[in-house]
């Protein structure tokens, strides 16, 4: 790394001289980013929409483990390539073609940033004892802008801080829950229901899978000889343990107290009792950790989109900062005007994202591990006339087919597919998307792809 306070790299390859760190940094980053209130809400949704607390926790665990495997496989690409995740996806979709999923990635980042800002803003207002929601939302947006602009090292430092704060804060909340609620009575209060159980699995899997498009952004500075299994395990364990801990708390809180539905942040503060202000601070730090990932990833995604057409191979820190601030400005505006019906909207938001990102993950991982076998022509990723071309019809057709195949299986607020009705309302669209996309892309790409005999460095 250079001695600059602000990160100098953006979409370009991280050279060997600047590689540093160990996989433990991936554990603390993803553990800290998942020990936060939105994950608590995600776990609560499984109970809110019908599951018994016990089966909600089991379903969430299954979803987190499955989605965490996919997410961590993306992370293992970072040290090998030294590239942001969406730049590397040009190897599958083409330099211009990668822009198609990129547009959806930006929407994802904006959605998560905005919904997280609403909750963090509530916590800031509690700390400062102020009323207008806009105060907390704007202040949180400014905090995010500072850390995300500083870049990679500061984001990882914040992850370590969030890990310590999350463990202390969530352990305390768990103890408080045990002494104030008969937790044992929450289990078995409802009969087992397949529809709500599958929803819990989808919520856990969707949470993990939506990290996929940016997870390698935060492992790309690791030395190239870092064992893949170490990067995989550190990322997998950090993300799955952190998210499952938070979601389990959410499922128990939702099952044991109706007040959580109306005021998530305020309920956790009341559960904390005399140290409520410290729990509000834990909420802010946890949300800041993950929101910086969204802002940083959002700016990198926007830069990847722009540079596909101007063929730039490097963007300076000033431009990256400008894109980061612009992204956060939009997310703050969304947060100011989209805070009503938060639980219902968030559930549908996560499941819609699951629909569009499972085919992308299937293509990226299938190509990298089974077809290209980790061999990438890095200079060609920046040149639409080179090996990967401007558009890759194989990937784009497979991607669209994977999305379309899910439509009959959707269970969304605005649309429920005919097959979903036959299944009693269970949403298995993400499983269909993974299977159909892989089944179509794998044999087709094996006949048409042209990977280099070995990785060509940038």
Short mmCIF file of C-alpha atoms in Angstrom, two decimals:
data_model
loop_
_atom_site.label_atom_id
_atom_site.label_comp_id
_atom_site.label_asym_id
_atom_site.label_seq_id
_atom_site.Cartn_x
_atom_site.Cartn_y
_atom_site.Cartn_z
CA UNK A 1 0.00 0.00 0.00
CA UNK A 2 1.03 3.57 -0.51
CA UNK A 3 1.45 5.93 2.38
CA UNK A 4 -1.57 8.01 1.36
CA UNK A 5 -4.49 8.23 3.76
CA UNK A 6 -6.93 7.90 0.86
CA UNK A 7 -6.85 4.71 -1.19
CA UNK A 8 -5.24 5.25 -4.60
CA UNK A 9 -6.59 2.19 -6.41
CA UNK A 10 -10.02 1.78 -7.94
CA UNK A 11 -10.86 -0.46 -10.92
CA UNK A 12 -7.24 -1.24 -11.77
CA UNK A 13 -5.25 -4.32 -10.83
CA UNK A 14 -3.61 -4.19 -7.40
CA UNK A 15 0.13 -4.77 -8.02
CA UNK A 16 2.08 -7.34 -6.01
CA UNK A 17 4.02 -4.64 -4.14
CA UNK A 18 0.77 -3.30 -2.65
CA UNK A 19 -0.70 -6.65 -1.62
CA UNK A 20 -0.92 -7.13 2.13
CA UNK A 21 -2.91 -8.64 4.97
CA UNK A 22 -4.18 -12.07 5.95
CA UNK A 23 -7.54 -13.81 5.49
CA UNK A 24 -8.51 -13.00 9.09
CA UNK A 25 -9.30 -9.52 7.80
CA UNK A 26 -12.09 -11.07 5.74
CA UNK A 27 -13.55 -12.70 8.84
CA UNK A 28 -13.73 -9.48 10.85
CA UNK A 29 -14.98 -7.45 7.88
CA UNK A 30 -17.89 -9.75 7.12
CA UNK A 31 -18.65 -10.64 10.73
CA UNK A 32 -18.80 -6.95 11.68
CA UNK A 33 -20.86 -6.06 8.62
CA UNK A 34 -23.46 -8.71 9.51
CA UNK A 35 -23.76 -7.90 13.21
CA UNK A 36 -26.24 -5.15 12.51
CA UNK A 37 -29.85 -4.21 12.80
CA UNK A 38 -30.92 -4.87 9.19
CA UNK A 39 -29.87 -8.51 9.61
CA UNK A 40 -31.97 -8.57 12.78
CA UNK A 41 -34.91 -7.30 10.74
CA UNK A 42 -34.25 -9.91 8.05
CA UNK A 43 -34.41 -12.67 10.68
CA UNK A 44 -37.55 -11.19 12.15
CA UNK A 45 -39.26 -11.30 8.76
CA UNK A 46 -39.23 -15.10 8.82
CA UNK A 47 -41.39 -15.01 11.97
CA UNK A 48 -43.45 -12.01 10.94
CA UNK A 49 -44.56 -13.82 7.80
CA UNK A 50 -45.60 -17.01 9.52
CA UNK A 51 -42.76 -19.28 10.66
CA UNK A 52 -42.41 -20.70 14.16
CA UNK A 53 -39.32 -19.25 15.86
CA UNK A 54 -37.49 -22.60 15.90
CA UNK A 55 -38.12 -23.41 12.24
CA UNK A 56 -37.40 -19.82 11.26
CA UNK A 57 -33.93 -20.12 12.86
CA UNK A 58 -33.29 -23.50 11.17
CA UNK A 59 -34.44 -22.19 7.80
CA UNK A 60 -32.35 -19.04 8.11
CA UNK A 61 -29.31 -21.16 8.97
CA UNK A 62 -29.76 -23.37 5.93
CA UNK A 63 -30.13 -20.31 3.71
CA UNK A 64 -27.12 -18.58 5.23
CA UNK A 65 -24.92 -21.66 4.80
CA UNK A 66 -25.91 -22.25 1.19
CA UNK A 67 -25.73 -18.57 0.23
CA UNK A 68 -22.53 -18.16 2.23
CA UNK A 69 -20.82 -20.87 0.19
CA UNK A 70 -21.65 -19.06 -3.05
CA UNK A 71 -20.64 -15.68 -1.60
CA UNK A 72 -17.30 -16.98 -0.25
CA UNK A 73 -16.45 -18.58 -3.61
CA UNK A 74 -16.64 -15.09 -5.09
CA UNK A 75 -14.37 -13.79 -2.33
CA UNK A 76 -11.69 -16.38 -3.15
CA UNK A 77 -11.33 -14.79 -6.61
CA UNK A 78 -10.03 -11.52 -5.13
CA UNK A 79 -6.45 -12.49 -4.23
CA UNK A 80 -5.97 -14.38 -7.50
CA UNK A 81 -7.02 -11.53 -9.78
CA UNK A 82 -6.47 -8.39 -7.69
CA UNK A 83 -9.58 -6.93 -9.30
CA UNK A 84 -12.97 -5.63 -8.20
CA UNK A 85 -15.67 -8.27 -8.60
CA UNK A 86 -17.65 -6.67 -11.41
CA UNK A 87 -14.56 -5.91 -13.52
CA UNK A 88 -13.78 -9.63 -13.49
CA UNK A 89 -17.34 -10.42 -14.64
CA UNK A 90 -16.41 -8.92 -18.02
CA UNK A 91 -14.70 -12.26 -18.66
CA UNK A 92 -18.16 -13.85 -18.78
CA UNK A 93 -20.41 -11.11 -20.16
CA UNK A 94 -18.04 -9.09 -22.34
CA UNK A 95 -16.76 -5.59 -21.66
CA UNK A 96 -20.04 -3.93 -22.62
CA UNK A 97 -22.27 -6.87 -21.75
CA UNK A 98 -21.21 -6.74 -18.09
CA UNK A 99 -23.04 -3.42 -17.88
CA UNK A 100 -26.39 -5.27 -17.96
CA UNK A 101 -26.06 -6.85 -14.49
CA UNK A 102 -24.11 -3.77 -13.34
CA UNK A 103 -27.22 -1.61 -13.62
CA UNK A 104 -29.06 -4.01 -11.32
CA UNK A 105 -26.09 -4.08 -8.93
CA UNK A 106 -26.26 -0.30 -8.55
CA UNK A 107 -29.97 -0.58 -7.73
CA UNK A 108 -29.13 -3.19 -5.11
CA UNK A 109 -26.50 -1.01 -3.45
CA UNK A 110 -28.83 1.97 -3.44
CA UNK A 111 -31.63 -0.09 -1.92
CA UNK A 112 -29.52 -1.53 0.87
CA UNK A 113 -27.85 1.82 1.54
CA UNK A 114 -31.19 3.59 1.75
CA UNK A 115 -32.94 1.03 3.96
CA UNK A 116 -29.90 0.82 6.24
CA UNK A 117 -29.72 4.59 6.47
CA UNK A 118 -33.32 4.75 7.69
CA UNK A 119 -32.53 2.45 10.63
CA UNK A 120 -29.16 4.01 11.45
CA UNK A 121 -30.74 7.45 11.29
CA UNK A 122 -33.28 6.39 13.91
CA UNK A 123 -30.45 5.27 16.21
CA UNK A 124 -28.57 8.56 15.74
CA UNK A 125 -31.72 10.49 16.57
CA UNK A 126 -32.08 8.45 19.78
CA UNK A 127 -28.48 9.21 20.76
CA UNK A 128 -28.83 12.94 20.05
CA UNK A 129 -32.40 13.19 21.41
CA UNK A 130 -33.66 14.92 18.28
CA UNK A 131 -36.96 14.40 16.51
CA UNK A 132 -36.80 14.95 12.73
CA UNK A 133 -35.83 11.75 10.89
CA UNK A 134 -33.88 13.77 8.36
CA UNK A 135 -31.27 14.73 10.97
CA UNK A 136 -30.12 11.18 11.64
CA UNK A 137 -30.36 10.15 8.00
CA UNK A 138 -28.19 13.03 6.77
CA UNK A 139 -25.63 12.65 9.56
CA UNK A 140 -25.31 8.95 8.86
CA UNK A 141 -24.88 9.65 5.15
CA UNK A 142 -22.03 12.03 5.96
CA UNK A 143 -20.31 9.47 8.21
CA UNK A 144 -20.55 6.87 5.47
CA UNK A 145 -19.12 9.28 2.91
CA UNK A 146 -16.02 9.92 5.03
CA UNK A 147 -15.07 6.26 5.58
CA UNK A 148 -16.04 5.04 2.10
CA UNK A 149 -14.04 7.84 0.49
CA UNK A 150 -10.94 6.96 2.52
CA UNK A 151 -11.26 3.46 1.11
CA UNK A 152 -10.14 -0.10 1.62
CA UNK A 153 -7.94 0.07 4.74
CA UNK A 154 -10.38 2.22 6.68
CA UNK A 155 -13.31 0.00 5.73
CA UNK A 156 -11.43 -3.02 7.09
CA UNK A 157 -10.54 -1.10 10.27
CA UNK A 158 -14.20 -0.26 10.74
CA UNK A 159 -15.02 -3.96 10.28
CA UNK A 160 -12.75 -4.84 13.21
CA UNK A 161 -14.36 -2.18 15.39
CA UNK A 162 -17.84 -3.36 14.37
CA UNK A 163 -16.88 -6.95 15.24
CA UNK A 164 -15.94 -6.05 18.83
CA UNK A 165 -18.94 -3.77 19.30
CA UNK A 166 -21.31 -6.28 17.72
CA UNK A 167 -20.18 -9.16 19.93
CA UNK A 168 -20.53 -7.06 23.10
CA UNK A 169 -23.80 -5.41 22.13
CA UNK A 170 -25.59 -8.46 20.74
CA UNK A 171 -24.43 -10.68 23.59
CA UNK A 172 -25.92 -8.18 26.02
CA UNK A 173 -29.19 -8.03 24.06
CA UNK A 174 -29.35 -11.81 24.04
CA UNK A 175 -28.93 -11.95 27.81
CA UNK A 176 -31.60 -9.29 28.26
CA UNK A 177 -33.95 -11.27 26.04
CA UNK A 178 -33.38 -14.41 28.09
CA UNK A 179 -34.20 -12.68 31.38
CA UNK A 180 -37.23 -10.77 30.09
CA UNK A 181 -38.89 -13.33 27.80
CA UNK A 182 -39.63 -17.03 28.23
CA UNK A 183 -37.61 -18.00 25.15
CA UNK A 184 -38.40 -21.70 25.52
CA UNK A 185 -42.09 -20.96 25.14
CA UNK A 186 -41.43 -19.34 21.75
CA UNK A 187 -40.41 -22.66 20.22
CA UNK A 188 -43.22 -24.87 18.96
CA UNK A 189 -45.81 -22.12 19.35
CA UNK A 190 -46.83 -22.66 15.72
CA UNK A 191 -47.00 -25.87 13.67
CA UNK A 192 -44.37 -26.51 11.02
CA UNK A 193 -45.28 -24.87 7.72
CA UNK A 194 -43.37 -25.52 4.48
CA UNK A 195 -44.23 -22.17 2.93
CA UNK A 196 -42.87 -20.07 5.79
CA UNK A 197 -39.91 -22.45 6.20
CA UNK A 198 -38.91 -22.00 2.55
CA UNK A 199 -39.35 -18.25 2.97
CA UNK A 200 -36.89 -18.34 5.88
CA UNK A 201 -34.38 -20.25 3.72
CA UNK A 202 -34.85 -17.70 0.93
CA UNK A 203 -34.32 -14.78 3.30
CA UNK A 204 -31.05 -16.28 4.57
CA UNK A 205 -29.81 -17.26 1.11
CA UNK A 206 -30.84 -13.94 -0.39
CA UNK A 207 -28.98 -12.04 2.29
CA UNK A 208 -25.74 -13.86 1.45
CA UNK A 209 -26.11 -14.01 -2.32
CA UNK A 210 -26.57 -10.27 -2.67
CA UNK A 211 -23.03 -9.76 -1.31
CA UNK A 212 -21.70 -11.68 -4.32
CA UNK A 213 -21.29 -8.79 -6.77
CA UNK A 214 -18.87 -6.92 -4.50
CA UNK A 215 -17.32 -9.43 -2.09
CA UNK A 216 -14.02 -9.73 -4.03
CA UNK A 217 -13.61 -5.93 -3.82
CA UNK A 218 -12.53 -6.48 -0.20
CA UNK A 219 -10.20 -9.45 -0.72
CA UNK A 220 -8.34 -8.18 -3.78
CA UNK A 221 -5.48 -6.65 -1.77
CA UNK A 222 -4.54 -10.00 -0.20
CA UNK A 223 -1.28 -11.50 -1.58
CA UNK A 224 -1.84 -13.55 -4.72
CA UNK A 225 -0.43 -16.67 -3.07
CA UNK A 226 -3.00 -16.59 -0.28
CA UNK A 227 -4.53 -20.10 -0.20
CA UNK A 228 -8.02 -20.00 -1.68
CA UNK A 229 -9.44 -22.18 1.08
CA UNK A 230 -8.23 -19.69 3.70
CA UNK A 231 -9.92 -16.77 1.98
CA UNK A 232 -13.04 -18.87 1.45
CA UNK A 233 -13.28 -20.06 5.05
CA UNK A 234 -12.57 -16.67 6.61
CA UNK A 235 -15.22 -15.00 4.48
CA UNK A 236 -17.74 -17.83 4.87
CA UNK A 237 -17.42 -18.12 8.64
CA UNK A 238 -17.42 -14.37 9.24
CA UNK A 239 -20.49 -13.76 7.12
CA UNK A 240 -22.52 -16.81 8.15
CA UNK A 241 -21.80 -16.60 11.90
CA UNK A 242 -22.43 -12.86 11.99
CA UNK A 243 -25.64 -12.98 9.98
CA UNK A 244 -27.03 -16.05 11.74
CA UNK A 245 -26.35 -14.52 15.16
CA UNK A 246 -28.20 -11.34 14.15
CA UNK A 247 -31.05 -13.15 12.43
CA UNK A 248 -31.56 -15.53 15.35
CA UNK A 249 -31.91 -12.52 17.63
CA UNK A 250 -34.39 -11.05 15.16
CA UNK A 251 -36.48 -14.22 15.01
CA UNK A 252 -36.65 -14.45 18.82
CA UNK A 253 -37.41 -10.78 19.27
CA UNK A 254 -40.19 -10.91 16.68
CA UNK A 255 -41.68 -14.02 18.28
CA UNK A 256 -41.50 -12.61 21.78
CA UNK A 257 -42.54 -9.01 21.35
CA UNK A 258 -45.08 -7.42 19.02
CA UNK A 259 -43.59 -3.99 19.67
CA UNK A 260 -40.61 -4.82 17.46
CA UNK A 261 -42.76 -4.61 14.34
CA UNK A 262 -43.65 -0.98 14.79
CA UNK A 263 -40.26 0.36 15.92
CA UNK A 264 -37.27 -1.92 15.39
CA UNK A 265 -34.55 0.41 16.66
CA UNK A 266 -36.61 1.72 19.54
CA UNK A 267 -37.55 -1.81 20.62
CA UNK A 268 -33.90 -2.88 20.82
CA UNK A 269 -33.18 0.23 22.86
CA UNK A 270 -35.97 -0.58 25.28
CA UNK A 271 -34.72 -4.18 25.52
CA UNK A 272 -31.28 -2.81 26.43
CA UNK A 273 -32.75 -0.89 29.35
CA UNK A 274 -30.26 1.36 31.18
CA UNK A 275 -27.57 1.06 28.50
CA UNK A 276 -29.87 1.84 25.58
CA UNK A 277 -27.62 4.63 24.32
CA UNK A 278 -24.74 2.17 23.98
CA UNK A 279 -26.92 -0.20 21.96
CA UNK A 280 -27.91 2.67 19.70
CA UNK A 281 -24.20 3.31 19.20
CA UNK A 282 -23.65 -0.37 18.37
CA UNK A 283 -26.46 -0.12 15.81
CA UNK A 284 -24.84 2.92 14.19
CA UNK A 285 -21.39 1.29 14.02
CA UNK A 286 -22.75 -1.96 12.58
CA UNK A 287 -24.79 -0.12 9.97
CA UNK A 288 -21.83 2.13 9.16
CA UNK A 289 -19.68 -0.94 8.48
CA UNK A 290 -22.07 -2.42 5.95
CA UNK A 291 -23.14 0.91 4.48
CA UNK A 292 -19.53 1.71 3.65
CA UNK A 293 -19.41 -1.58 1.74
CA UNK A 294 -22.49 -0.49 -0.20
CA UNK A 295 -21.13 2.99 -0.94
CA UNK A 296 -17.65 1.78 -1.88
CA UNK A 297 -19.06 -1.06 -3.96
CA UNK A 298 -21.59 1.30 -5.53
CA UNK A 299 -18.90 3.74 -6.65
CA UNK A 300 -16.76 0.88 -8.01
CA UNK A 301 -19.75 -0.45 -9.92
CA UNK A 302 -20.51 2.94 -11.43
CA UNK A 303 -16.87 3.31 -12.44
CA UNK A 304 -16.89 -0.16 -13.98
CA UNK A 305 -19.92 0.87 -16.04
CA UNK A 306 -18.39 4.14 -17.24
CA UNK A 307 -14.97 2.69 -18.05
CA UNK A 308 -16.52 -0.04 -20.18
CA UNK A 309 -17.17 2.65 -22.76
CA UNK A 310 -14.20 5.01 -22.34
CA UNK A 311 -11.70 2.11 -21.99
CA UNK A 312 -9.99 3.67 -18.98
CA UNK A 313 -7.91 1.20 -16.97
CA UNK A 314 -7.41 3.39 -13.94
CA UNK A 315 -9.45 6.06 -12.14
CA UNK A 316 -7.85 8.42 -9.61
CA UNK A 317 -8.96 8.84 -6.00
CA UNK A 318 -10.63 12.18 -6.71
CA UNK A 319 -12.97 10.67 -9.30
CA UNK A 320 -13.70 7.67 -7.08
CA UNK A 321 -14.53 10.02 -4.20
CA UNK A 322 -16.86 12.03 -6.40
CA UNK A 323 -18.72 8.90 -7.49
CA UNK A 324 -18.94 7.74 -3.87
CA UNK A 325 -20.41 11.03 -2.68
CA UNK A 326 -22.84 11.15 -5.61
CA UNK A 327 -24.01 7.61 -4.87
CA UNK A 328 -24.55 8.41 -1.19
CA UNK A 329 -26.45 11.57 -2.01
CA UNK A 330 -28.95 9.54 -4.02
CA UNK A 331 -29.24 6.89 -1.28
CA UNK A 332 -29.89 9.55 1.36
CA UNK A 333 -32.63 11.09 -0.78
CA UNK A 334 -34.23 7.66 -1.15
CA UNK A 335 -34.02 7.14 2.61
CA UNK A 336 -35.73 10.47 3.26
CA UNK A 337 -38.71 9.57 1.11
CA UNK A 338 -39.01 5.77 1.46
CA UNK A 339 -39.19 4.90 5.16
CA UNK A 340 -42.84 3.81 5.35
CA UNK A 341 -43.90 0.15 5.29
CA UNK A 342 -40.26 -0.73 5.87
CA UNK A 343 -40.66 -4.41 6.80
CA UNK A 344 -42.89 -5.35 3.89
CA UNK A 345 -40.87 -3.39 1.35
CA UNK A 346 -37.60 -4.83 2.60
CA UNK A 347 -38.87 -8.40 2.32
CA UNK A 348 -39.89 -7.87 -1.29
CA UNK A 349 -36.68 -5.99 -2.06
CA UNK A 350 -34.49 -8.87 -0.86
CA UNK A 351 -36.47 -11.49 -2.78
CA UNK A 352 -36.47 -9.45 -6.00
CA UNK A 353 -32.70 -9.07 -5.75
CA UNK A 354 -32.42 -12.81 -5.26
CA UNK A 355 -34.19 -13.24 -8.60
CA UNK A 356 -31.69 -11.18 -10.59
CA UNK A 357 -28.44 -12.09 -8.83
CA UNK A 358 -28.62 -15.86 -8.59
CA UNK A 359 -28.22 -16.24 -12.39
CA UNK A 360 -25.26 -13.84 -12.30
CA UNK A 361 -23.56 -15.83 -9.53
CA UNK A 362 -24.21 -19.09 -11.37
CA UNK A 363 -22.53 -17.77 -14.53
CA UNK A 364 -19.59 -16.11 -12.77
CA UNK A 365 -18.72 -19.10 -10.59
CA UNK A 366 -19.34 -21.72 -13.29
CA UNK A 367 -17.06 -19.90 -15.70
CA UNK A 368 -14.30 -19.10 -13.21
CA UNK A 369 -14.03 -22.50 -11.52
CA UNK A 370 -15.25 -24.99 -14.15
CA UNK A 371 -14.57 -23.46 -17.57
CA UNK A 372 -11.75 -20.92 -17.33
CA UNK A 373 -10.35 -22.77 -14.30
CA UNK A 374 -9.10 -19.53 -12.74
CA UNK A 375 -7.25 -18.45 -15.90
CA UNK A 376 -8.05 -14.86 -16.88
CA UNK A 377 -6.64 -12.51 -19.51
CA UNK A 378 -6.65 -9.39 -17.35
CA UNK A 379 -5.67 -6.79 -20.01
CA UNK A 380 -8.53 -8.07 -22.19
CA UNK A 381 -11.02 -7.11 -19.48
CA UNK A 382 -10.50 -3.46 -20.42
CA UNK A 383 -10.58 -3.86 -24.23
CA UNK A 384 -13.85 -4.69 -26.04
CA UNK A 385 -11.87 -5.75 -29.15
CA UNK A 386 -9.79 -8.31 -27.25
CA UNK A 387 -10.42 -11.89 -26.09
CA UNK A 388 -13.70 -11.34 -24.23
CA UNK A 389 -15.25 -9.00 -26.80
CA UNK A 390 -17.86 -6.32 -26.29
CA UNK A 391 -20.86 -8.61 -25.75
CA UNK A 392 -20.98 -12.29 -24.84
CA UNK A 393 -24.27 -13.67 -26.09
CA UNK A 394 -23.79 -16.99 -24.30
CA UNK A 395 -23.69 -15.37 -20.87
CA UNK A 396 -26.33 -12.75 -21.61
CA UNK A 397 -28.84 -15.26 -23.02
CA UNK A 398 -28.21 -17.64 -20.12
CA UNK A 399 -28.60 -14.78 -17.65
CA UNK A 400 -31.91 -13.64 -19.14
CA UNK A 401 -33.16 -17.22 -19.33
CA UNK A 402 -32.29 -17.70 -15.67
CA UNK A 403 -34.37 -14.66 -14.75
CA UNK A 404 -37.33 -15.56 -16.96
CA UNK A 405 -37.37 -19.15 -15.68
CA UNK A 406 -38.01 -17.86 -12.17
CA UNK A 407 -41.12 -15.85 -13.00
CA UNK A 408 -43.64 -18.74 -12.62
CA UNK A 409 -42.12 -19.50 -9.20
CA UNK A 410 -42.15 -15.97 -7.77
CA UNK A 411 -44.04 -15.00 -4.63
CA UNK A 412 -43.90 -11.23 -4.68
CA UNK A 413 -46.11 -8.44 -3.43
CA UNK A 414 -47.12 -7.40 -6.95
CA UNK A 415 -47.01 -10.81 -8.63
CA UNK A 416 -47.36 -14.45 -7.63
CA UNK A 417 -46.48 -17.07 -10.22
CA UNK A 418 -48.85 -19.90 -11.13
CA UNK A 419 -46.46 -22.60 -9.90
CA UNK A 420 -46.12 -20.75 -6.60
CA UNK A 421 -49.88 -20.99 -6.11
CA UNK A 422 -49.68 -24.75 -6.68
CA UNK A 423 -46.93 -24.91 -4.02
CA UNK A 424 -49.11 -23.08 -1.51
CA UNK A 425 -47.22 -19.82 -1.81
CA UNK A 426 -43.66 -21.14 -1.35
CA UNK A 427 -41.03 -19.13 -3.24
CA UNK A 428 -38.36 -21.43 -4.72
CA UNK A 429 -37.53 -19.15 -7.65
CA UNK A 430 -33.89 -18.68 -6.62
CA UNK A 431 -33.26 -22.45 -6.69
CA UNK A 432 -34.82 -22.64 -10.16
CA UNK A 433 -32.70 -19.70 -11.30
CA UNK A 434 -29.45 -21.31 -10.18
CA UNK A 435 -30.24 -24.68 -11.75
CA UNK A 436 -31.58 -23.41 -15.08
CA UNK A 437 -28.79 -20.88 -15.57
CA UNK A 438 -26.04 -23.38 -14.79
CA UNK A 439 -27.62 -26.12 -16.93
CA UNK A 440 -27.81 -23.76 -19.91
CA UNK A 441 -24.52 -21.89 -19.52
CA UNK A 442 -22.12 -24.72 -18.65
CA UNK A 443 -22.37 -26.90 -21.79
CA UNK A 444 -22.80 -23.88 -24.08
CA UNK A 445 -19.81 -21.99 -22.69
CA UNK A 446 -17.61 -25.09 -22.83
CA UNK A 447 -18.06 -25.11 -26.62
CA UNK A 448 -17.58 -21.38 -27.15
CA UNK A 449 -15.23 -20.00 -24.48
CA UNK A 450 -11.57 -19.25 -25.17
CA UNK A 451 -9.73 -18.95 -21.84
CA UNK A 452 -5.97 -18.30 -21.92
CA UNK A 453 -3.65 -21.23 -21.16
CA UNK A 454 -2.65 -19.36 -18.01
CA UNK A 455 -3.56 -16.07 -16.36
CA UNK A 456 -2.21 -13.08 -18.26
CA UNK A 457 -1.37 -10.40 -15.65
CA UNK A 458 -2.35 -6.79 -16.05
#
